mmCIF file of C-alpha atoms and ligand atoms in Angstrom:
data_model
loop_
_atom_site.group_PDB
_atom_site.id
_atom_site.type_symbol
_atom_site.label_atom_id
_atom_site.label_comp_id
_atom_site.label_asym_id
_atom_site.label_seq_id
_atom_site.Cartn_x
_atom_site.Cartn_y
_atom_site.Cartn_z
ATOM 1 C CA UNK A 5 -21.715 3.459 -2.309
ATOM 2 C CA UNK A 6 -21.779 0.194 -0.394
ATOM 3 C CA UNK A 7 -25.419 -0.492 -1.282
ATOM 4 C CA UNK A 8 -24.879 0.539 -4.879
ATOM 5 C CA UNK A 9 -21.992 -1.839 -5.580
ATOM 6 C CA UNK A 10 -22.733 -4.719 -3.215
ATOM 7 C CA UNK A 11 -24.160 -6.757 -6.082
ATOM 8 C CA UNK A 12 -21.088 -6.407 -8.325
ATOM 9 C CA UNK A 13 -19.457 -9.795 -8.872
ATOM 10 C CA UNK A 14 -16.778 -8.859 -11.409
ATOM 11 C CA UNK A 15 -13.160 -9.833 -10.951
ATOM 12 C CA UNK A 16 -11.625 -12.590 -8.861
ATOM 13 C CA UNK A 17 -9.545 -13.057 -5.729
ATOM 14 C CA UNK A 18 -5.776 -12.974 -6.151
ATOM 15 C CA UNK A 19 -4.509 -16.546 -6.379
ATOM 16 C CA UNK A 20 -0.785 -16.236 -7.113
ATOM 17 C CA UNK A 21 -0.491 -16.094 -3.324
ATOM 18 C CA UNK A 22 -2.453 -19.344 -2.759
ATOM 19 C CA UNK A 23 -4.117 -18.400 0.534
ATOM 20 C CA UNK A 24 -5.665 -15.225 -0.870
ATOM 21 C CA UNK A 25 -7.881 -17.385 -3.087
ATOM 22 C CA UNK A 26 -9.562 -18.714 0.092
ATOM 23 C CA UNK A 27 -10.660 -15.313 1.473
ATOM 24 C CA UNK A 28 -14.497 -15.001 1.241
ATOM 25 C CA UNK A 29 -15.090 -12.994 -1.934
ATOM 26 C CA UNK A 30 -18.311 -11.401 -0.716
ATOM 27 C CA UNK A 31 -16.646 -9.317 1.997
ATOM 28 C CA UNK A 32 -17.127 -5.623 1.318
ATOM 29 C CA UNK A 33 -16.531 -2.544 3.459
ATOM 30 C CA UNK A 34 -16.345 1.205 2.959
ATOM 31 C CA UNK A 35 -15.062 3.656 5.585
ATOM 32 C CA UNK A 36 -14.370 7.386 5.699
ATOM 33 C CA UNK A 37 -12.034 8.734 8.392
ATOM 34 C CA UNK A 38 -11.691 12.437 9.183
ATOM 35 C CA UNK A 39 -8.726 14.368 10.627
ATOM 36 C CA UNK A 40 -10.713 14.591 13.890
ATOM 37 C CA UNK A 41 -10.631 10.799 14.041
ATOM 38 C CA UNK A 42 -14.308 10.350 13.264
ATOM 39 C CA UNK A 43 -15.196 7.192 11.324
ATOM 40 C CA UNK A 44 -18.149 6.649 9.009
ATOM 41 C CA UNK A 45 -18.292 2.948 8.210
ATOM 42 C CA UNK A 46 -20.426 0.362 6.520
ATOM 43 C CA UNK A 47 -20.175 -3.344 5.658
ATOM 44 C CA UNK A 48 -17.482 -5.698 6.954
ATOM 45 C CA UNK A 49 -15.416 -2.811 8.293
ATOM 46 C CA UNK A 50 -13.873 -4.734 11.234
ATOM 47 C CA UNK A 51 -12.774 -7.742 9.189
ATOM 48 C CA UNK A 52 -8.979 -7.902 9.013
ATOM 49 C CA UNK A 53 -7.417 -8.761 5.673
ATOM 50 C CA UNK A 54 -3.798 -8.707 4.525
ATOM 51 C CA UNK A 55 -2.681 -5.176 3.833
ATOM 52 C CA UNK A 56 -0.380 -6.232 0.959
ATOM 53 C CA UNK A 57 0.743 -3.288 -1.169
ATOM 54 C CA UNK A 58 -1.346 -0.744 0.703
ATOM 55 C CA UNK A 59 1.514 -0.905 3.222
ATOM 56 C CA UNK A 60 3.975 0.535 0.717
ATOM 57 C CA UNK A 61 3.401 4.291 1.049
ATOM 58 C CA UNK A 62 3.601 3.986 4.834
ATOM 59 C CA UNK A 63 7.004 2.318 4.778
ATOM 60 C CA UNK A 64 8.132 4.933 2.245
ATOM 61 C CA UNK A 65 6.963 7.525 4.802
ATOM 62 C CA UNK A 66 9.054 5.814 7.489
ATOM 63 C CA UNK A 67 12.133 5.983 5.269
ATOM 64 C CA UNK A 68 11.485 9.680 4.582
ATOM 65 C CA UNK A 69 11.049 10.321 8.287
ATOM 66 C CA UNK A 70 14.167 8.416 9.327
ATOM 67 C CA UNK A 71 16.381 9.922 6.665
ATOM 68 C CA UNK A 72 15.607 13.620 6.547
ATOM 69 C CA UNK A 73 12.808 13.835 3.990
ATOM 70 C CA UNK A 74 11.749 12.607 0.542
ATOM 71 C CA UNK A 75 15.081 13.188 -1.220
ATOM 72 C CA UNK A 76 16.400 9.780 -0.139
ATOM 73 C CA UNK A 77 13.439 8.100 -1.846
ATOM 74 C CA UNK A 78 14.059 10.069 -5.040
ATOM 75 C CA UNK A 79 17.788 9.327 -5.035
ATOM 76 C CA UNK A 80 17.890 5.734 -3.829
ATOM 77 C CA UNK A 81 14.611 4.311 -5.142
ATOM 78 C CA UNK A 82 13.093 6.628 -7.772
ATOM 79 C CA UNK A 83 9.698 8.275 -8.293
ATOM 80 C CA UNK A 84 8.770 7.408 -11.875
ATOM 81 C CA UNK A 85 5.557 5.485 -12.609
ATOM 82 C CA UNK A 86 6.286 2.391 -14.672
ATOM 83 C CA UNK A 87 3.109 1.856 -16.684
ATOM 84 C CA UNK A 88 3.793 -1.816 -16.032
ATOM 85 C CA UNK A 89 2.408 -4.434 -13.601
ATOM 86 C CA UNK A 90 3.395 -4.220 -9.927
ATOM 87 C CA UNK A 91 5.849 -7.116 -10.059
ATOM 88 C CA UNK A 92 7.554 -6.151 -13.314
ATOM 89 C CA UNK A 93 11.138 -7.264 -13.843
ATOM 90 C CA UNK A 94 11.125 -5.540 -17.218
ATOM 91 C CA UNK A 95 10.677 -2.137 -15.526
ATOM 92 C CA UNK A 96 13.674 -2.872 -13.369
ATOM 93 C CA UNK A 97 15.799 -3.524 -16.455
ATOM 94 C CA UNK A 98 14.398 -0.595 -18.427
ATOM 95 C CA UNK A 99 14.833 2.256 -15.966
ATOM 96 C CA UNK A 100 18.175 3.443 -14.725
ATOM 97 C CA UNK A 101 16.664 3.943 -11.254
ATOM 98 C CA UNK A 102 15.995 0.150 -11.269
ATOM 99 C CA UNK A 103 13.736 0.139 -8.225
ATOM 100 C CA UNK A 104 11.600 2.731 -10.092
ATOM 101 C CA UNK A 105 9.229 3.949 -7.324
ATOM 102 C CA UNK A 106 8.375 2.857 -3.764
ATOM 103 C CA UNK A 107 4.858 1.667 -4.636
ATOM 104 C CA UNK A 108 5.753 -1.168 -7.007
ATOM 105 C CA UNK A 109 7.346 -4.327 -5.621
ATOM 106 C CA UNK A 110 10.922 -3.433 -6.621
ATOM 107 C CA UNK A 111 10.827 -0.003 -5.010
ATOM 108 C CA UNK A 112 8.929 -1.258 -1.974
ATOM 109 C CA UNK A 113 11.515 -3.985 -1.388
ATOM 110 C CA UNK A 114 14.220 -1.318 -1.733
ATOM 111 C CA UNK A 115 12.324 0.868 0.771
ATOM 112 C CA UNK A 116 12.337 -1.954 3.326
ATOM 113 C CA UNK A 117 16.094 -2.279 2.820
ATOM 114 C CA UNK A 118 16.474 1.460 3.504
ATOM 115 C CA UNK A 119 14.769 1.333 6.894
ATOM 116 C CA UNK A 120 17.518 2.032 9.403
ATOM 117 C CA UNK A 121 17.834 -1.070 11.568
ATOM 118 C CA UNK A 122 20.418 -3.065 13.500
ATOM 119 C CA UNK A 123 19.114 -6.520 12.576
ATOM 120 C CA UNK A 124 16.315 -8.305 10.719
ATOM 121 C CA UNK A 125 14.281 -8.404 13.910
ATOM 122 C CA UNK A 126 14.778 -4.690 14.459
ATOM 123 C CA UNK A 127 13.850 -3.924 10.838
ATOM 124 C CA UNK A 128 10.613 -5.862 11.202
ATOM 125 C CA UNK A 129 9.876 -4.230 14.552
ATOM 126 C CA UNK A 130 10.278 -0.771 12.993
ATOM 127 C CA UNK A 131 8.191 -1.566 9.922
ATOM 128 C CA UNK A 132 5.350 -3.078 11.966
ATOM 129 C CA UNK A 133 5.552 -0.362 14.620
ATOM 130 C CA UNK A 134 5.208 2.270 11.934
ATOM 131 C CA UNK A 135 2.126 0.631 10.373
ATOM 132 C CA UNK A 136 0.575 0.387 13.842
ATOM 133 C CA UNK A 137 1.329 4.056 14.508
ATOM 134 C CA UNK A 138 -0.378 5.056 11.267
ATOM 135 C CA UNK A 139 -3.384 2.939 12.302
ATOM 136 C CA UNK A 140 -3.676 4.992 15.511
ATOM 137 C CA UNK A 141 -1.912 2.544 17.800
ATOM 138 C CA UNK A 142 -4.011 -0.446 16.691
ATOM 139 C CA UNK A 143 -2.465 -3.814 17.516
ATOM 140 C CA UNK A 144 -2.180 -4.916 13.879
ATOM 141 C CA UNK A 145 -1.268 -8.636 13.754
ATOM 142 C CA UNK A 146 0.991 -10.570 11.401
ATOM 143 C CA UNK A 147 -1.276 -12.997 9.513
ATOM 144 C CA UNK A 148 1.093 -15.956 9.787
ATOM 145 C CA UNK A 149 -0.680 -18.172 7.253
ATOM 146 C CA UNK A 150 -0.581 -15.389 4.677
ATOM 147 C CA UNK A 151 3.111 -14.855 5.382
ATOM 148 C CA UNK A 152 3.882 -18.562 5.017
ATOM 149 C CA UNK A 153 1.855 -18.896 1.823
ATOM 150 C CA UNK A 154 3.470 -15.818 0.285
ATOM 151 C CA UNK A 155 7.049 -16.478 1.373
ATOM 152 C CA UNK A 156 6.909 -20.095 0.140
ATOM 153 C CA UNK A 157 5.909 -18.854 -3.325
ATOM 154 C CA UNK A 158 8.016 -15.665 -3.442
ATOM 155 C CA UNK A 159 10.156 -16.588 -6.421
ATOM 156 C CA UNK A 160 9.301 -13.496 -8.388
ATOM 157 C CA UNK A 161 9.998 -11.116 -5.502
ATOM 158 C CA UNK A 162 13.199 -13.016 -4.707
ATOM 159 C CA UNK A 163 14.321 -12.427 -8.290
ATOM 160 C CA UNK A 164 13.513 -8.737 -7.904
ATOM 161 C CA UNK A 165 15.471 -8.470 -4.640
ATOM 162 C CA UNK A 166 18.472 -10.218 -6.166
ATOM 163 C CA UNK A 167 18.383 -8.089 -9.314
ATOM 164 C CA UNK A 168 18.223 -4.911 -7.230
ATOM 165 C CA UNK A 169 21.171 -6.104 -5.164
ATOM 166 C CA UNK A 170 23.087 -6.789 -8.352
ATOM 167 C CA UNK A 171 22.478 -3.201 -9.486
ATOM 168 C CA UNK A 172 23.390 -1.799 -6.051
ATOM 169 C CA UNK A 173 19.837 -0.542 -5.583
ATOM 170 C CA UNK A 174 19.160 -2.737 -2.553
ATOM 171 C CA UNK A 175 20.677 -1.548 0.694
ATOM 172 C CA UNK A 176 20.512 -4.629 2.928
ATOM 173 C CA UNK A 177 20.799 -8.387 2.556
ATOM 174 C CA UNK A 178 18.340 -9.567 -0.172
ATOM 175 C CA UNK A 179 16.826 -12.566 1.618
ATOM 176 C CA UNK A 180 16.470 -10.697 4.920
ATOM 177 C CA UNK A 181 14.835 -7.796 3.087
ATOM 178 C CA UNK A 182 12.509 -10.160 1.234
ATOM 179 C CA UNK A 183 11.376 -11.724 4.514
ATOM 180 C CA UNK A 184 10.642 -8.360 6.141
ATOM 181 C CA UNK A 185 8.893 -7.110 2.979
ATOM 182 C CA UNK A 186 6.743 -10.259 2.863
ATOM 183 C CA UNK A 187 5.856 -9.879 6.548
ATOM 184 C CA UNK A 188 4.957 -6.255 5.896
ATOM 185 C CA UNK A 189 2.521 -7.376 3.182
ATOM 186 C CA UNK A 190 1.053 -10.022 5.521
ATOM 187 C CA UNK A 191 0.003 -7.590 8.236
ATOM 188 C CA UNK A 192 -3.705 -7.793 9.029
ATOM 189 C CA UNK A 193 -5.683 -4.567 8.895
ATOM 190 C CA UNK A 194 -9.397 -3.735 8.974
ATOM 191 C CA UNK A 195 -10.986 -1.206 6.663
ATOM 192 C CA UNK A 196 -11.507 1.066 9.680
ATOM 193 C CA UNK A 197 -7.797 0.844 10.547
ATOM 194 C CA UNK A 198 -6.839 1.444 6.940
ATOM 195 C CA UNK A 199 -9.022 4.551 6.806
ATOM 196 C CA UNK A 200 -7.249 5.832 9.931
ATOM 197 C CA UNK A 201 -3.883 5.259 8.234
ATOM 198 C CA UNK A 202 -5.053 7.295 5.253
ATOM 199 C CA UNK A 203 -6.490 9.990 7.528
ATOM 200 C CA UNK A 204 -2.976 10.500 8.920
ATOM 201 C CA UNK A 205 -1.887 11.534 5.437
ATOM 202 C CA UNK A 206 -5.061 13.607 4.932
ATOM 203 C CA UNK A 207 -4.194 15.275 8.259
ATOM 204 C CA UNK A 208 -0.782 16.278 6.877
ATOM 205 C CA UNK A 209 1.190 13.611 8.693
ATOM 206 C CA UNK A 210 -0.367 13.670 12.165
ATOM 207 C CA UNK A 211 -2.373 10.663 13.323
ATOM 208 C CA UNK A 212 -5.913 11.827 14.207
ATOM 209 C CA UNK A 213 -6.273 9.401 17.092
ATOM 210 C CA UNK A 214 -2.932 9.698 18.877
ATOM 211 C CA UNK A 215 -1.844 13.174 17.738
ATOM 212 C CA UNK A 216 1.548 11.682 16.914
ATOM 213 C CA UNK A 217 3.396 13.183 13.937
ATOM 214 C CA UNK A 218 4.435 10.321 11.657
ATOM 215 C CA UNK A 219 5.472 12.272 8.565
ATOM 216 C CA UNK A 220 6.722 15.854 8.326
ATOM 217 C CA UNK A 221 4.154 18.125 6.741
ATOM 218 C CA UNK A 222 6.691 19.077 4.070
ATOM 219 C CA UNK A 223 7.059 15.445 2.966
ATOM 220 C CA UNK A 224 3.344 14.745 2.569
ATOM 221 C CA UNK A 225 2.971 16.341 -0.912
ATOM 222 C CA UNK A 226 5.810 14.238 -2.335
ATOM 223 C CA UNK A 227 4.347 11.036 -0.955
ATOM 224 C CA UNK A 228 0.864 11.892 -2.237
ATOM 225 C CA UNK A 229 2.329 12.707 -5.664
ATOM 226 C CA UNK A 230 3.868 9.245 -5.851
ATOM 227 C CA UNK A 231 0.540 7.747 -4.763
ATOM 228 C CA UNK A 232 -1.289 9.667 -7.484
ATOM 229 C CA UNK A 233 1.082 8.625 -10.263
ATOM 230 C CA UNK A 234 1.873 5.061 -9.190
ATOM 231 C CA UNK A 235 -0.595 3.905 -6.501
ATOM 232 C CA UNK A 236 -2.673 1.939 -9.020
ATOM 233 C CA UNK A 237 0.296 0.524 -10.960
ATOM 234 C CA UNK A 238 -0.469 0.367 -14.684
ATOM 235 C CA UNK A 239 -3.941 1.715 -14.005
ATOM 236 C CA UNK A 240 -2.755 4.897 -12.280
ATOM 237 C CA UNK A 241 -3.515 7.138 -15.253
ATOM 238 C CA UNK A 242 -7.059 5.906 -15.552
ATOM 239 C CA UNK A 243 -7.610 6.188 -11.799
ATOM 240 C CA UNK A 244 -6.287 9.764 -11.667
ATOM 241 C CA UNK A 245 -8.419 10.625 -14.673
ATOM 242 C CA UNK A 246 -11.538 9.225 -12.999
ATOM 243 C CA UNK A 247 -11.231 9.723 -9.253
ATOM 244 C CA UNK A 248 -8.430 12.304 -9.067
ATOM 245 C CA UNK A 249 -7.259 11.084 -5.668
ATOM 246 C CA UNK A 250 -3.837 9.898 -4.444
ATOM 247 C CA UNK A 251 -4.447 6.283 -3.501
ATOM 248 C CA UNK A 252 -2.886 2.910 -2.861
ATOM 249 C CA UNK A 253 -4.255 -0.523 -3.658
ATOM 250 C CA UNK A 254 -3.285 -4.043 -2.591
ATOM 251 C CA UNK A 255 -3.965 -7.563 -3.857
ATOM 252 C CA UNK A 256 -5.675 -8.374 -0.545
ATOM 253 C CA UNK A 257 -8.524 -6.202 -1.869
ATOM 254 C CA UNK A 258 -7.863 -3.028 0.123
ATOM 255 C CA UNK A 259 -7.622 0.505 -1.254
ATOM 256 C CA UNK A 260 -7.004 3.763 0.577
ATOM 257 C CA UNK A 261 -7.547 7.190 -1.007
ATOM 258 C CA UNK A 262 -6.591 10.543 0.460
ATOM 259 C CA UNK A 263 -8.477 13.806 0.071
ATOM 260 C CA UNK A 264 -5.630 16.093 1.191
ATOM 261 C CA UNK A 265 -6.484 18.200 4.218
ATOM 262 C CA UNK A 266 -9.973 16.732 4.452
ATOM 263 C CA UNK A 267 -10.400 12.967 4.942
ATOM 264 C CA UNK A 268 -9.517 9.490 3.756
ATOM 265 C CA UNK A 269 -11.682 6.868 2.118
ATOM 266 C CA UNK A 270 -10.819 3.186 2.545
ATOM 267 C CA UNK A 271 -12.613 0.285 0.927
ATOM 268 C CA UNK A 272 -12.074 -3.455 0.852
ATOM 269 C CA UNK A 273 -13.376 -6.328 -1.237
ATOM 270 C CA UNK A 274 -11.277 -9.298 -2.412
ATOM 271 C CA UNK A 275 -12.237 -9.614 -6.084
ATOM 272 C CA UNK A 276 -9.630 -7.902 -8.295
ATOM 273 C CA UNK A 277 -9.431 -6.743 -11.878
ATOM 274 C CA UNK A 278 -6.596 -7.611 -14.270
ATOM 275 C CA UNK A 279 -4.272 -4.962 -12.823
ATOM 276 C CA UNK A 280 -4.713 -6.442 -9.325
ATOM 277 C CA UNK A 281 -7.015 -3.720 -7.983
ATOM 278 C CA UNK A 282 -10.262 -4.407 -6.087
ATOM 279 C CA UNK A 283 -13.254 -3.944 -8.371
ATOM 280 C CA UNK A 284 -15.851 -3.055 -5.738
ATOM 281 C CA UNK A 285 -13.452 -0.918 -3.676
ATOM 282 C CA UNK A 286 -12.570 1.091 -6.789
ATOM 283 C CA UNK A 287 -16.199 1.612 -7.702
ATOM 284 C CA UNK A 288 -17.130 2.684 -4.174
ATOM 285 C CA UNK A 289 -14.292 5.182 -3.804
ATOM 286 C CA UNK A 290 -14.724 6.561 -7.325
ATOM 287 C CA UNK A 291 -18.443 7.049 -6.630
ATOM 288 C CA UNK A 292 -17.844 8.836 -3.307
ATOM 289 C CA UNK A 293 -15.161 11.089 -4.825
ATOM 290 C CA UNK A 294 -17.521 12.034 -7.654
ATOM 291 C CA UNK A 295 -20.575 12.463 -5.448
ATOM 292 C CA UNK A 296 -18.764 14.696 -2.940
ATOM 293 C CA UNK A 297 -16.790 16.442 -5.685
ATOM 294 C CA UNK A 298 -13.475 16.022 -3.889
ATOM 295 C CA UNK A 299 -11.086 15.008 -6.692
ATOM 296 C CA UNK A 300 -7.965 17.150 -6.297
ATOM 297 C CA UNK A 301 -8.270 18.568 -9.803
ATOM 298 C CA UNK A 302 -11.882 19.637 -9.262
ATOM 299 C CA UNK A 303 -15.272 17.947 -9.076
ATOM 300 C CA UNK A 304 -15.710 15.117 -11.559
ATOM 301 C CA UNK A 305 -19.159 13.655 -11.051
ATOM 302 C CA UNK A 306 -19.269 11.374 -14.134
HETATM 303 N N1 LIG B 409 2.806 -8.946 -1.388
HETATM 304 C C1 LIG B 409 2.375 -8.764 -2.743
HETATM 305 C C2 LIG B 409 3.510 -9.074 -3.684
HETATM 306 O O1 LIG B 409 4.634 -8.799 -3.340
HETATM 307 C C3 LIG B 409 1.927 -7.345 -2.907
HETATM 308 C C4 LIG B 409 1.417 -7.035 -4.278
HETATM 309 C C5 LIG B 409 0.225 -6.147 -4.290
HETATM 310 O O2 LIG B 409 -0.508 -6.000 -3.338
HETATM 311 N N2 LIG B 409 -0.013 -5.592 -5.443
HETATM 312 O O3 LIG B 409 3.299 -9.572 -4.759
#
């Protein structure tokens, strides 16, 4: 898959977060991680990039884990796909749930506000600790320049946080939540680490490397369902139709896909399509899913 799509130049780096435009566009990595913790990797698989929205299902998992299962996400955030871009304010006005689902910005900001914490520092510590646990205890860093660049230009997300607060669908202070959310998106992760995070979900909630349970087995199907219907934003239908795998993308260029019970595929390349999803990462994962015939609805080689 890596060799096949290495030459693809379509799309462009995200630039609404100014620093993302400076990430070398040629970077490209593909990794498969198994429930035994075995990694098959190729390309720039150790290069750390900002996790961005790929962090969202993992913080949703933390909320489920802290608060007795998925029901809290359904009740306090929502689980409906929007069919609209990831930063939509229109979706927030249209749907009674407001935050809509934990994989778009509104719902992800709400999820951060739902993390049980005593202070902003504690909230951040829990969010980061959880991402590190999913990555098998890797020492994932905060990419400070990414954080600064994103927080300084966060007007749209600030509007979302304030709107949610207005509708009583944000459960902590808006600016504090926005800061922790933005830090969460600015965490550096390699494609290998991302594959390990996905493998935890493929392994029904237990991290393959540490053996630590991070999500109850009974909550995994709900989380994967949200990933299938909303992990690609307004492209989720097309992705499910093609690849048939619960997945999550981010504007840093990362994507993780889960083959439940079997393995995870992670890919990274910075150039994005219009919906904000990595062109080469999509092609690589779609190709692997088709070639191995592992789409959850049955083999789909075309
Ligand atoms: N941090 C980004 C934002 O809030 C995440 C968006 C994404 O990766 N799609 O806009």
